[in-house]
Amino acid sequence: MAAEIVNPRSDNETGQDGAEPLDSFDPAFALHRGGKMAVQATVPIRDKDDLSLAYTPGVAKVCSAIAEQPDLVHDYTWKSSVVAVVTDGTAVLGLGDIGPEASLPVMEGKAILFKQFGGVDAVPIALACTDVDEIVETVVRLAPSFGGVNLEDISAPRCFEIEKRLQDALDIPIFHDDQHGTAVVTLAALRNAARLTGRAVGELRAVISGAGAAGVAIAKILVDAGIGDVAVADRKGVVSADRDDLTPVKRELAGFTNKAGLTGSLEAALEGADVFIGVSGGTVAEEAVASMAEGAFVFAMANPNPEVHPDVAHKYAAVVATGRSDFPNQINNVLAFPGIFAGALQVRASRITEGMKIAAAEALAAVVGDDLAADYVIPSPFDERVAPAVTAAVAAAARAEGVARR
């Protein structure tokens, strides 16, 4: 899959109804003209001999061999090196439920990030259905063509069930990046922030704003990584076992978080907390940030407007991170998913385990090394060391956990 700009229209061609085309005054539209990717052959077809090998009759030999030994599909097709990027368009960036067609620019973008940062080919697939059963059935039927599935921009709580059911039904890696990619990069940044300030993750109490896909996944990986305690707040306050309005996902969340038994508002939970992690949008009052423990960490990741503006956070926090590229310490999923899939595909893993995610976070944190500083707890997406480090760590973890098949 080659990432290249295709421009099927001439520059002076007008848009619909004779109107001036949007790309005549907006470079984003100009870049997207014709899409951001194309299929590229990996073998030449220069003459009839090439044609007879790439297609009939030569291809029949390969088909027959795979029919007899199905595992050969990994060696003689693209299956083991290509990922399906699947969405239903219900939770696209900060735009919400905009539908499958409108989601395609994002899915194309995700696909070229796979290629650019992980060397992994990816195909965007936008589904014209939102029913859980239909999505699961559709992806299962598509799965023979792919080595893995990256679920993208599917709204909660359906995303949790879809991922679990696909993991149960298929023997290839299924990864919901909005959940786990965010969680991996957050853990990496948190490990380095703790190292910078001379603390262990196990000494920290964190508060997460947002109990959606990212918030739940971050809570899980922090608990698995041994954090001292973590509480998660939704619009109604801290998720706690005594609430009678919890969804099944939030009931499960209440079972492994909030050991301190906090109740009430997010702001109340922040008093004395060591870490704030925002994945919800909205605004956190400066007074609440000021009430956090000395040397706190503020990871305000809502885009484009962080829950706590960095200028405010820096008044009180030792380390500040956001989801934006124009501030230091960007928590960016592109640091995780290309290498995670590259490692999983390299060893033909049957799934992506919690251990593989933690290994990815540890490898990502290690890239920073001795350059660790308050404004550098997480590497840049353009650091060429990132993908190889994550790939190697994930592949090794897959072998250690018994899910590798080569």
PDB file of N, CA and C in Angstrom, residues 2 5 13 17 20 30 44 81 130 142 156 171 208 210 274 278 288 333 335 341-342 351 356 392:
ATOM      1  N   ALA A   2       0.802   2.041  -1.013  1.00  0.00           N
ATOM      2  CA  ALA A   2       1.677   3.207  -1.118  1.00  0.00           C
ATOM      3  C   ALA A   2       0.917   4.460  -0.754  1.00  0.00           C
ATOM      4  N   ILE A   5      -0.076  11.160  -3.089  1.00  0.00           N
ATOM      5  CA  ILE A   5      -1.153  12.085  -3.383  1.00  0.00           C
ATOM      6  C   ILE A   5      -1.581  11.900  -4.833  1.00  0.00           C
ATOM      7  N   GLU A  13     -10.324  22.803 -12.551  1.00  0.00           N
ATOM      8  CA  GLU A  13     -11.645  22.203 -12.662  1.00  0.00           C
ATOM      9  C   GLU A  13     -12.521  22.679 -11.506  1.00  0.00           C
ATOM     10  N   ASP A  17     -21.865  22.078  -9.281  1.00  0.00           N
ATOM     11  CA  ASP A  17     -22.684  23.234  -9.675  1.00  0.00           C
ATOM     12  C   ASP A  17     -21.829  24.428 -10.112  1.00  0.00           C
ATOM     13  N   GLU A  20     -16.389  27.117  -7.139  1.00  0.00           N
ATOM     14  CA  GLU A  20     -14.943  26.995  -7.006  1.00  0.00           C
ATOM     15  C   GLU A  20     -14.626  25.797  -6.104  1.00  0.00           C
ATOM     16  N   ALA A  30      -6.821  20.375  -0.654  1.00  0.00           N
ATOM     17  CA  ALA A  30      -5.901  20.104  -1.759  1.00  0.00           C
ATOM     18  C   ALA A  30      -5.144  18.797  -1.532  1.00  0.00           C
ATOM     19  N   PRO A  44       6.629  -6.925 -10.756  1.00  0.00           N
ATOM     20  CA  PRO A  44       6.411  -6.319 -12.074  1.00  0.00           C
ATOM     21  C   PRO A  44       5.599  -7.232 -12.993  1.00  0.00           C
ATOM     22  N   SER A  81       0.831  -9.379   6.543  1.00  0.00           N
ATOM     23  CA  SER A  81       1.433  -8.046   6.670  1.00  0.00           C
ATOM     24  C   SER A  81       0.439  -6.928   6.429  1.00  0.00           C
ATOM     25  N   THR A 130     -24.330  -0.048  12.214  1.00  0.00           N
ATOM     26  CA  THR A 130     -23.890   0.266  13.571  1.00  0.00           C
ATOM     27  C   THR A 130     -24.317  -0.800  14.572  1.00  0.00           C
ATOM     28  N   LEU A 142     -14.834 -10.770   6.647  1.00  0.00           N
ATOM     29  CA  LEU A 142     -13.712 -10.131   5.954  1.00  0.00           C
ATOM     30  C   LEU A 142     -12.357 -10.661   6.416  1.00  0.00           C
ATOM     31  N   ALA A 156     -18.450   4.099  22.332  1.00  0.00           N
ATOM     32  CA  ALA A 156     -18.675   3.301  23.536  1.00  0.00           C
ATOM     33  C   ALA A 156     -20.160   3.367  23.902  1.00  0.00           C
ATOM     34  N   ASP A 171      -8.704 -15.656  15.260  1.00  0.00           N
ATOM     35  CA  ASP A 171      -7.379 -15.982  15.798  1.00  0.00           C
ATOM     36  C   ASP A 171      -6.310 -15.047  15.244  1.00  0.00           C
ATOM     37  N   ILE A 208      -8.826   9.744  36.613  1.00  0.00           N
ATOM     38  CA  ILE A 208      -9.084   9.801  35.180  1.00  0.00           C
ATOM     39  C   ILE A 208     -10.429  10.466  34.949  1.00  0.00           C
ATOM     40  N   GLY A 210     -13.245  10.740  32.469  1.00  0.00           N
ATOM     41  CA  GLY A 210     -13.776  10.083  31.286  1.00  0.00           C
ATOM     42  C   GLY A 210     -13.812   8.582  31.467  1.00  0.00           C
ATOM     43  N   ASP A 274      -1.979  12.450  42.746  1.00  0.00           N
ATOM     44  CA  ASP A 274      -0.673  12.625  42.116  1.00  0.00           C
ATOM     45  C   ASP A 274      -0.766  12.805  40.609  1.00  0.00           C
ATOM     46  N   GLY A 278      -6.861  13.270  31.569  1.00  0.00           N
ATOM     47  CA  GLY A 278      -8.108  13.725  30.962  1.00  0.00           C
ATOM     48  C   GLY A 278      -8.314  13.141  29.588  1.00  0.00           C
ATOM     49  N   ALA A 288      -9.139  23.046  41.423  1.00  0.00           N
ATOM     50  CA  ALA A 288      -9.020  21.601  41.589  1.00  0.00           C
ATOM     51  C   ALA A 288      -7.605  21.131  41.276  1.00  0.00           C
ATOM     52  N   ASN A 333      -1.321   8.366  19.800  1.00  0.00           N
ATOM     53  CA  ASN A 333      -1.458   6.934  19.556  1.00  0.00           C
ATOM     54  C   ASN A 333      -0.505   6.412  18.494  1.00  0.00           C
ATOM     55  N   LEU A 335       2.462   6.634  18.344  1.00  0.00           N
ATOM     56  CA  LEU A 335       3.628   6.079  19.000  1.00  0.00           C
ATOM     57  C   LEU A 335       3.463   4.599  19.320  1.00  0.00           C
ATOM     58  N   PHE A 341       1.240  -3.533  16.057  1.00  0.00           N
ATOM     59  CA  PHE A 341       0.817  -4.430  14.994  1.00  0.00           C
ATOM     60  C   PHE A 341       2.006  -5.041  14.265  1.00  0.00           C
ATOM     61  N   ALA A 342       3.058  -4.262  14.044  1.00  0.00           N
ATOM     62  CA  ALA A 342       4.231  -4.812  13.370  1.00  0.00           C
ATOM     63  C   ALA A 342       4.806  -5.986  14.156  1.00  0.00           C
ATOM     64  N   ARG A 351      -3.376 -13.006  19.098  1.00  0.00           N
ATOM     65  CA  ARG A 351      -4.085 -11.931  19.773  1.00  0.00           C
ATOM     66  C   ARG A 351      -3.070 -10.945  20.327  1.00  0.00           C
ATOM     67  N   MET A 356       1.591  -7.796  26.164  1.00  0.00           N
ATOM     68  CA  MET A 356       2.168  -7.170  24.974  1.00  0.00           C
ATOM     69  C   MET A 356       1.990  -5.653  25.015  1.00  0.00           C
ATOM     70  N   ALA A 392       9.947  -4.875  18.488  1.00  0.00           N
ATOM     71  CA  ALA A 392      10.743  -5.936  19.101  1.00  0.00           C
ATOM     72  C   ALA A 392      10.171  -6.353  20.452  1.00  0.00           C
TER      73      ALA A 392
END
